[in-house]
CSV table of C-alpha atoms and ligand atoms in Angstrom, one decimal:
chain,number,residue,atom,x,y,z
A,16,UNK,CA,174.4,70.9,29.6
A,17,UNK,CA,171.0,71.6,29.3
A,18,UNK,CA,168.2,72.2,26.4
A,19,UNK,CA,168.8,71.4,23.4
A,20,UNK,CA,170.6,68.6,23.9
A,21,UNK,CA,169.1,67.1,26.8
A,22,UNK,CA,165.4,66.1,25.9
A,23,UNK,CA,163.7,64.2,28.6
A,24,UNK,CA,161.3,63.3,26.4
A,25,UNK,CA,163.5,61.1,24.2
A,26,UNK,CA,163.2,57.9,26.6
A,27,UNK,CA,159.1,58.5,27.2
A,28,UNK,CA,159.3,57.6,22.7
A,29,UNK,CA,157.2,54.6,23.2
A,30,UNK,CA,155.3,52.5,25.6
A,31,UNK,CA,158.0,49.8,25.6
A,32,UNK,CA,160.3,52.1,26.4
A,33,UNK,CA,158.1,53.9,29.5
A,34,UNK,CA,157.7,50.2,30.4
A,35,UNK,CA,161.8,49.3,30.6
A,36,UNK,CA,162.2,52.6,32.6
A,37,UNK,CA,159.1,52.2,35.2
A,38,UNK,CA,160.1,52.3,38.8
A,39,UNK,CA,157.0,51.4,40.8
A,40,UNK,CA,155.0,48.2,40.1
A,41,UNK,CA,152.1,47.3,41.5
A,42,UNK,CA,151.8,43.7,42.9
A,43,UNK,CA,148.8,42.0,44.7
A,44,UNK,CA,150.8,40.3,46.9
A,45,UNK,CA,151.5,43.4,48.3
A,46,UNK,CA,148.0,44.0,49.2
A,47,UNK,CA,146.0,43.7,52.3
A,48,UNK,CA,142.3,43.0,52.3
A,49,UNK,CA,140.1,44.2,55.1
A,50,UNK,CA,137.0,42.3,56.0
A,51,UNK,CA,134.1,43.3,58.6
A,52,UNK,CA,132.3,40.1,59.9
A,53,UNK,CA,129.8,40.9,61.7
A,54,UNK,CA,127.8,38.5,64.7
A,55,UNK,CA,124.5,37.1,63.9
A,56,UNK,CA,123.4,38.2,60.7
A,57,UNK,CA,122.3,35.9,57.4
A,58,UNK,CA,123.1,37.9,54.6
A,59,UNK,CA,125.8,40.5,53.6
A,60,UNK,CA,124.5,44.4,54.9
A,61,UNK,CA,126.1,46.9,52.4
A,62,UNK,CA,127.8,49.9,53.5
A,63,UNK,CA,126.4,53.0,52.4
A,64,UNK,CA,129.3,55.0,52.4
A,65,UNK,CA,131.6,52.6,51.0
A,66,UNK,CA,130.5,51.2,47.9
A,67,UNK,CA,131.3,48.2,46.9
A,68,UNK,CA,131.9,46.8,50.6
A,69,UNK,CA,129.8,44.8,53.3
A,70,UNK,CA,129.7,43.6,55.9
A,71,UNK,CA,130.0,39.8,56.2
A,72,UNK,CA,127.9,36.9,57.9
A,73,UNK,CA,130.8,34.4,59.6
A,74,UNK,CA,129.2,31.7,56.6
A,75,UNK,CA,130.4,34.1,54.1
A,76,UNK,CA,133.9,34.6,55.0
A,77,UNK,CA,135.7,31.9,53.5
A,78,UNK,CA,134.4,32.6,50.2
A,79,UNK,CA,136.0,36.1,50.6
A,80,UNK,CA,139.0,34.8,51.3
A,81,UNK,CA,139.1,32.4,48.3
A,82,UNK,CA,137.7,35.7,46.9
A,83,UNK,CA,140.5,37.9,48.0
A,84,UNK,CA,143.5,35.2,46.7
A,85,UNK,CA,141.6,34.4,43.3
A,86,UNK,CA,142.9,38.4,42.5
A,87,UNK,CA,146.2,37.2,43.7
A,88,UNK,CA,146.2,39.4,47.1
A,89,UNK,CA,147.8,37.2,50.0
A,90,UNK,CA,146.9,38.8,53.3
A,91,UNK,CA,143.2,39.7,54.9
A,92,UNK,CA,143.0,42.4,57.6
A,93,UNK,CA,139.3,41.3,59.7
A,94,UNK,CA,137.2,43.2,62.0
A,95,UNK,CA,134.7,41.9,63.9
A,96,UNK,CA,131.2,44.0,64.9
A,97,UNK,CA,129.8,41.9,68.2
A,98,UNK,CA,126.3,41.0,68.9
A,99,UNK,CA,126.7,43.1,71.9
A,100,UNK,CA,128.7,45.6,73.3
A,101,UNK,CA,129.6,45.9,77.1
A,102,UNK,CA,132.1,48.5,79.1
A,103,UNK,CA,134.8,45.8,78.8
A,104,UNK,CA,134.6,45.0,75.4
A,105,UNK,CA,134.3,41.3,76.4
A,106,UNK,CA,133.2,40.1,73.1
A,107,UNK,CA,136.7,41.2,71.5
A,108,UNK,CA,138.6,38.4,74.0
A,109,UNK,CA,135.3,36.0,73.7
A,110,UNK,CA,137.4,32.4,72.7
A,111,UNK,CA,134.2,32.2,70.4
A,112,UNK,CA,134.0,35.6,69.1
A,113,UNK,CA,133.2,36.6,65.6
A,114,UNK,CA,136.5,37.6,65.0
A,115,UNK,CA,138.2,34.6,66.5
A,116,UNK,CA,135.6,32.2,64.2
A,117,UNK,CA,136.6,34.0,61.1
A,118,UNK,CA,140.2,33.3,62.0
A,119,UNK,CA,139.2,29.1,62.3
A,120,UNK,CA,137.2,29.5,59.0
A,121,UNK,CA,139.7,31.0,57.2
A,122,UNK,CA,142.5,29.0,58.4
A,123,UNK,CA,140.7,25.5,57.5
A,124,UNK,CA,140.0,26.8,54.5
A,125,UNK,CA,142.6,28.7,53.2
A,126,UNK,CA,145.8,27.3,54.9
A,127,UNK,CA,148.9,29.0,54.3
A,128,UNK,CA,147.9,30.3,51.3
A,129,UNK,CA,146.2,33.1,52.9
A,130,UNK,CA,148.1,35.5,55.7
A,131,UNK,CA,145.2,36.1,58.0
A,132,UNK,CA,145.5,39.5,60.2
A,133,UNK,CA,143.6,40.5,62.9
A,134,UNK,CA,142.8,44.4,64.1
A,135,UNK,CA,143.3,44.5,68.0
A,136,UNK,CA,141.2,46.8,68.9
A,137,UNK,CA,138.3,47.5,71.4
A,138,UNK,CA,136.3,50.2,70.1
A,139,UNK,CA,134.7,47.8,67.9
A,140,UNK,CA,133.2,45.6,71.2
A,141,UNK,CA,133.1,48.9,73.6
A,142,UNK,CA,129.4,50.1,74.4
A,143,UNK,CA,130.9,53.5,74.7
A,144,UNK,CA,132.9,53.1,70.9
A,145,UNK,CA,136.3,54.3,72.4
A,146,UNK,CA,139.6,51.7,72.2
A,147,UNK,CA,139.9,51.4,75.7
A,148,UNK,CA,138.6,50.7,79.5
A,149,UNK,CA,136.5,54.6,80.7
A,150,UNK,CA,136.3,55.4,84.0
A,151,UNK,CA,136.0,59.0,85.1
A,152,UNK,CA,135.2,59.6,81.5
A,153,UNK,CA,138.6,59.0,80.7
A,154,UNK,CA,140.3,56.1,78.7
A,155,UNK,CA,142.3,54.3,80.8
A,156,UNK,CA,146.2,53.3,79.5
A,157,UNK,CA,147.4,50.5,81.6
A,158,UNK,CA,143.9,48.8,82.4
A,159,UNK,CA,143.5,48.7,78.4
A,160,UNK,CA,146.7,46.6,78.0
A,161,UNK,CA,145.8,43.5,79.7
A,162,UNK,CA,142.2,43.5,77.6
A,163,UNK,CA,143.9,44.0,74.7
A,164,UNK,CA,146.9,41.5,75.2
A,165,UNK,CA,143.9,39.1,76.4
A,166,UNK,CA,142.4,39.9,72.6
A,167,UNK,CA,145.3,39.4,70.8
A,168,UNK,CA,146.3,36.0,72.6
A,169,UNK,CA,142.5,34.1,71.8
A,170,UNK,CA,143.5,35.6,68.1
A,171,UNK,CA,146.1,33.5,68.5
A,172,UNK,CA,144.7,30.2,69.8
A,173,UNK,CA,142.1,30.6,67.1
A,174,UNK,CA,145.1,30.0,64.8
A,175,UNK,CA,146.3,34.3,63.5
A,176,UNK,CA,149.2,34.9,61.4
A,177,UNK,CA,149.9,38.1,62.5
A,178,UNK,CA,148.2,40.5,65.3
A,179,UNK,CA,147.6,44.0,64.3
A,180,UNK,CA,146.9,46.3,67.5
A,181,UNK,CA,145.4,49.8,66.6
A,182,UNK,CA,144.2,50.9,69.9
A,183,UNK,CA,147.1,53.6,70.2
A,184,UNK,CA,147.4,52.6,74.0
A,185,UNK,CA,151.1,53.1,75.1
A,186,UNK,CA,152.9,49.8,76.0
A,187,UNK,CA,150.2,48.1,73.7
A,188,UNK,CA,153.4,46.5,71.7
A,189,UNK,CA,154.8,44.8,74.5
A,190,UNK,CA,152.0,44.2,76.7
A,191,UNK,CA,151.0,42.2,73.4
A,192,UNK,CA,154.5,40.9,72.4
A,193,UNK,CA,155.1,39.5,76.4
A,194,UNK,CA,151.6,37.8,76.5
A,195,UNK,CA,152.0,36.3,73.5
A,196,UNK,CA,155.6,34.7,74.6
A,197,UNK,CA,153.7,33.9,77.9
A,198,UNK,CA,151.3,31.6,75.9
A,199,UNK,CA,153.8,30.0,73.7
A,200,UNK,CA,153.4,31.9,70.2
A,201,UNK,CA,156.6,33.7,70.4
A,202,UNK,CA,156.3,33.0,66.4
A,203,UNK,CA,152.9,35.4,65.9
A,204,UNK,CA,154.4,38.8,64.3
A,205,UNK,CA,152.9,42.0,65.4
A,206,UNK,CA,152.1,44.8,62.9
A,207,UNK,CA,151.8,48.1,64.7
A,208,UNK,CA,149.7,50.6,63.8
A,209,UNK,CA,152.3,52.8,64.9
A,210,UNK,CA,151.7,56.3,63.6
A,211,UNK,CA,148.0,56.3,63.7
A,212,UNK,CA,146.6,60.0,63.7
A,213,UNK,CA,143.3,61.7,64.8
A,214,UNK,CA,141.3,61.7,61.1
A,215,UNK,CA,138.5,62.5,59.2
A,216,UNK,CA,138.8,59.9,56.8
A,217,UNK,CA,138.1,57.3,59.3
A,218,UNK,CA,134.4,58.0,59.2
A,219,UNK,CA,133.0,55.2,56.1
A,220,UNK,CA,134.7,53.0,58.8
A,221,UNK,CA,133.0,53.9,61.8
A,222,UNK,CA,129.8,53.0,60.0
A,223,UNK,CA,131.0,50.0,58.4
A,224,UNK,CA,132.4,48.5,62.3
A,225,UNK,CA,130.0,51.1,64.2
A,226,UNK,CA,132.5,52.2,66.5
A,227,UNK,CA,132.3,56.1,66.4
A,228,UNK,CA,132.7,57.1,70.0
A,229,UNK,CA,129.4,58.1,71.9
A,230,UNK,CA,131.0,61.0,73.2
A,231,UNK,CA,134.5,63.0,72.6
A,232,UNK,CA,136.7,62.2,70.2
A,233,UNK,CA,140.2,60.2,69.8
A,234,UNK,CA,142.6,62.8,70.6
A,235,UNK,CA,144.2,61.7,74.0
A,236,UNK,CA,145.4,58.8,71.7
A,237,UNK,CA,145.2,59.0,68.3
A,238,UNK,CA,148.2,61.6,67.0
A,239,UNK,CA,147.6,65.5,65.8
A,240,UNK,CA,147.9,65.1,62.4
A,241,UNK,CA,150.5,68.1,62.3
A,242,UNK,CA,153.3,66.2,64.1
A,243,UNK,CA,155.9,64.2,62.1
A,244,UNK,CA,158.6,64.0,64.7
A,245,UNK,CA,156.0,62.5,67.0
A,246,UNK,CA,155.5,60.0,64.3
A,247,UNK,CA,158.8,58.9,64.2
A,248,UNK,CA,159.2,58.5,68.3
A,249,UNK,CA,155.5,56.2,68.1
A,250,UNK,CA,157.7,54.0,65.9
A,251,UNK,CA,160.7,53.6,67.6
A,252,UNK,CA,159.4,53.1,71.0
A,253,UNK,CA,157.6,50.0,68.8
A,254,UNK,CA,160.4,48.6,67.2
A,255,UNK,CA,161.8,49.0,71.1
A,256,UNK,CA,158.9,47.1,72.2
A,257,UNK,CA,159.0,43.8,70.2
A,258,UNK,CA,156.7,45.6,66.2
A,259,UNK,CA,157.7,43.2,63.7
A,260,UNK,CA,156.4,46.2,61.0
A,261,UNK,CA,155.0,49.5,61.2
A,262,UNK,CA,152.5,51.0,60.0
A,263,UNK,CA,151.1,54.4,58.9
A,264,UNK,CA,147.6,55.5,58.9
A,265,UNK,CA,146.1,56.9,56.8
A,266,UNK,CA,148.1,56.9,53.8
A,267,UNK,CA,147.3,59.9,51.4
A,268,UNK,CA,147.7,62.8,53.6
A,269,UNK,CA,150.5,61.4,55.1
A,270,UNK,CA,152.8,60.3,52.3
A,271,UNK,CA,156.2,61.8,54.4
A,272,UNK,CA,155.1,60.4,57.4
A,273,UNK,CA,155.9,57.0,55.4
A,274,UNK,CA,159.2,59.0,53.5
A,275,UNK,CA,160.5,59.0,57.1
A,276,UNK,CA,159.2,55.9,58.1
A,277,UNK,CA,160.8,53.9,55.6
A,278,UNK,CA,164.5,56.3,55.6
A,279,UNK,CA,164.4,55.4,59.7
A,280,UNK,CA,163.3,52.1,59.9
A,281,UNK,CA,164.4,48.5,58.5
A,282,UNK,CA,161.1,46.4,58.5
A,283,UNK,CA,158.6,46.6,56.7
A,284,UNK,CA,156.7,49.7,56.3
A,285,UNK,CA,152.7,49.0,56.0
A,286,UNK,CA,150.2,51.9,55.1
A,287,UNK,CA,146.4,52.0,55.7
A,288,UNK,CA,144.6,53.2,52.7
A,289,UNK,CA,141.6,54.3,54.8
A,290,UNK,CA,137.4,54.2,54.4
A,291,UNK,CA,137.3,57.8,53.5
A,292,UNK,CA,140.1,58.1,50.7
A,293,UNK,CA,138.6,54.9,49.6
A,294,UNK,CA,134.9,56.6,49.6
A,295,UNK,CA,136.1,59.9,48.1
A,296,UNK,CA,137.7,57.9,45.0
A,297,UNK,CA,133.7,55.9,44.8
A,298,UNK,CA,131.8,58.8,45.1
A,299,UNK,CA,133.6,61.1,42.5
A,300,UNK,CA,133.7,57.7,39.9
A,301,UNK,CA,129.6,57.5,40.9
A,302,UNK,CA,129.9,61.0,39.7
A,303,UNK,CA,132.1,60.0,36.3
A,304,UNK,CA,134.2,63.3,37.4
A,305,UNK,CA,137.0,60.9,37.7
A,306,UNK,CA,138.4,57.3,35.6
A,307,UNK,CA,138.3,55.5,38.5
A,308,UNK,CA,141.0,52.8,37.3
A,309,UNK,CA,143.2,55.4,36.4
A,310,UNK,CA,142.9,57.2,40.0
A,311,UNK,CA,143.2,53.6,41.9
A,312,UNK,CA,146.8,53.1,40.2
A,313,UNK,CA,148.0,56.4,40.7
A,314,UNK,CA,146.7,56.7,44.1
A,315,UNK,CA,148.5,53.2,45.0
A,316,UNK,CA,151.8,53.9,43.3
A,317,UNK,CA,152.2,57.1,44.8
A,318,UNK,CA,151.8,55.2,48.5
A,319,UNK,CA,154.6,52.8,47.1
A,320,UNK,CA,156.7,55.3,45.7
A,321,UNK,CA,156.8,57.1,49.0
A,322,UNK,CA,157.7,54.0,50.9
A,323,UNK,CA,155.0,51.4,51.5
A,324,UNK,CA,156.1,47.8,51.5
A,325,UNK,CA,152.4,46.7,52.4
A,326,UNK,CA,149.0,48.6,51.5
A,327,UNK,CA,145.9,47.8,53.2
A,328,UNK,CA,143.0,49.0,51.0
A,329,UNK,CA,139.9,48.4,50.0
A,330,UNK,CA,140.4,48.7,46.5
A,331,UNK,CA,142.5,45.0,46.8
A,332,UNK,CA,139.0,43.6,46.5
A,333,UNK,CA,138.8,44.2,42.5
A,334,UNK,CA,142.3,44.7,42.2
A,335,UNK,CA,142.3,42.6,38.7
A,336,UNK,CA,140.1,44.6,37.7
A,337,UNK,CA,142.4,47.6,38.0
A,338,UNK,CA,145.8,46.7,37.6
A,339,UNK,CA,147.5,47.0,34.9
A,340,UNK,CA,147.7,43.6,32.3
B,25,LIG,C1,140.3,51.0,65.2
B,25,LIG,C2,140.4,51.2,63.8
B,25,LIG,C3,139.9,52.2,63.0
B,25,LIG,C4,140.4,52.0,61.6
B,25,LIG,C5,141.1,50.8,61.7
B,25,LIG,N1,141.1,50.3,63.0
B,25,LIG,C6,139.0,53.3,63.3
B,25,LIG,C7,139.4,54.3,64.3
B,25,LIG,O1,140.5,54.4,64.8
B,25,LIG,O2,138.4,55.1,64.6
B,25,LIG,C8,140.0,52.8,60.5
B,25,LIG,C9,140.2,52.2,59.1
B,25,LIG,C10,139.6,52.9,58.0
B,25,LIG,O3,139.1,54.1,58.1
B,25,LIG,O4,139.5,52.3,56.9
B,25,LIG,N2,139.8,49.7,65.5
């Protein structure tokens, strides 16, 4: 049967019945809010390339995070930029770090009403920008592990709810997972950024956490963003490795990456709205070329409706302002 007496368009009639028949709804619990704290300064320094967004003196934080669950979101994603930078990236494993502060501040003043996540990562604290230990101008696998288990345990005496390493070191999962067993927080969950790929729209973020590399490029660990199979083996050997969820990143160029991810895999499946699709929506609503509102919604229902449990984007900042009523 066919045309004319199947009409599609008899159940899109009216908006209460497009409402009864809508699949995808957007929730703010579902959203995660990053947040870039950064060492030793007084007031918030704006990002130029990402409207909207600072970064954060340590006295501002917790006002960020009554902020972030005042729109209803429940989960903060932090990132720490040090006061200095060394080859080790001591300052990422510092038990007084910036990152590790913001952990106590939110914790004593948010509680359990806020899920506070921390990015394990070096590049951040590295004076070189890469996420790992150089030596013959090379970024060093195994030597990386312990600095980056070390990170992820003072997250965790600092009080974390969940650990989220992005370094794309192999081993990183369990390194992480075997530590944190070691020092008695077998409870800490670890969200992986699992399928993590080599892109352009990391940039707005390397100036917000200045952490571009000083020389070369993330290709001997990030993925080519042509592989999918490759994706799908990064996540399994995670799930092997102890990754309580996985994540893809970024989001909108990789929609079947999280297809697969969530067809394969039985936690939950997190994806990384990044800086530069974040930026690219700012600049064209700057621009009124686009209804920004409009563009948000779509944008996140189309990285639920390919399989995203969890978003983490920068739009969750506003998000009331955006959602629908
Ligand atoms: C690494 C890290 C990066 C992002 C999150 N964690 C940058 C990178 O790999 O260069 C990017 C996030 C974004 O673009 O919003 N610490």
């Amino acid at each position: 049967m066919s045309f004319p007496t199947i009409r599609m368009r008899r159940l899109r009639k009216t908006q209460a019945l497009r409402d009864m028949l809508n699949q995808i709804t957007l929730n703010p619990a579902h959203l995660i809010y990053p947040i870039f704290v950064e060492e030793g300064i007084k007031k918030p320094v704006p990002i130029a390339s990402m409207p909207g967004i600072s970064r954060l003196p340590l006295s501002m934080v917790a006002n960020e995070g009554n902020a972030a669950l005042a729109q209803g979101i429940k989960g903060v994603l932090l990132f720490g930029i040090p006061a200095k930078k060394d080859e080790e990236g001591t300052a990422a494993y510092a038990p007084n770090g910036i990152v590790q502060q913001a952990i106590r501040t939110l914790k004593n003043t948010c509680g359990d009403e806020l899920v506070v996540i921390g990015d394990v990562c070096l590049c951040e604290y590295m004076s070189h920008g890469h996420c790992g230990i150089i030596q013959n101008g090379e970024v060093q696998n195994d030597a990386t592990l312990e600095l980056l288990a070390k990170t992820a345990v003072s997250y965790a005496e600092a009080g974390i709810d969940i650990v989220a390493p992005s370094a794309m070191m192999d081993g990183q999962i369990f390194a992480i997972r075997e530590a944190l067993d070691e020092t008695e927080h077998e409870n800490t969950p670890i969200m992986a950024y699992s399928a993590k790929y080599a892109s352009g729209f990391y940039g707005p973020f390397r100036d917000a956490a200045d952490s571009t590399p000083k020389f070369g490029n993330r290709h001997s660990y990030q993925m080519n963003p042509s592989n999918h199979k490759e994706a799908l083996h990064e996540m399994e050997l995670d799930i092997v490795e102890g990754a309580d969820m996985l994540m893809v990143k970024p989001a909108l160029a990789y929609l079947d990456i999280i297809t697969a991810a969530k067809a394969n895999f039985n936690v939950p499946i997190v994806a990384y709205n990044v800086s530069g699709e974040y930026s690219m929506v700012k600049a064209a609503a700057q621009n009124n070329w686009i209804d920004e509102k409009s563009i948000i919604r779509e944008i996140l229902t189309s990285i639920k409706r390919a399989g995203a449990d969890l978003i983490i984007t920068y739009h969750a900042k506003d998000a009331k302002t955006w959602l629908p009523p």
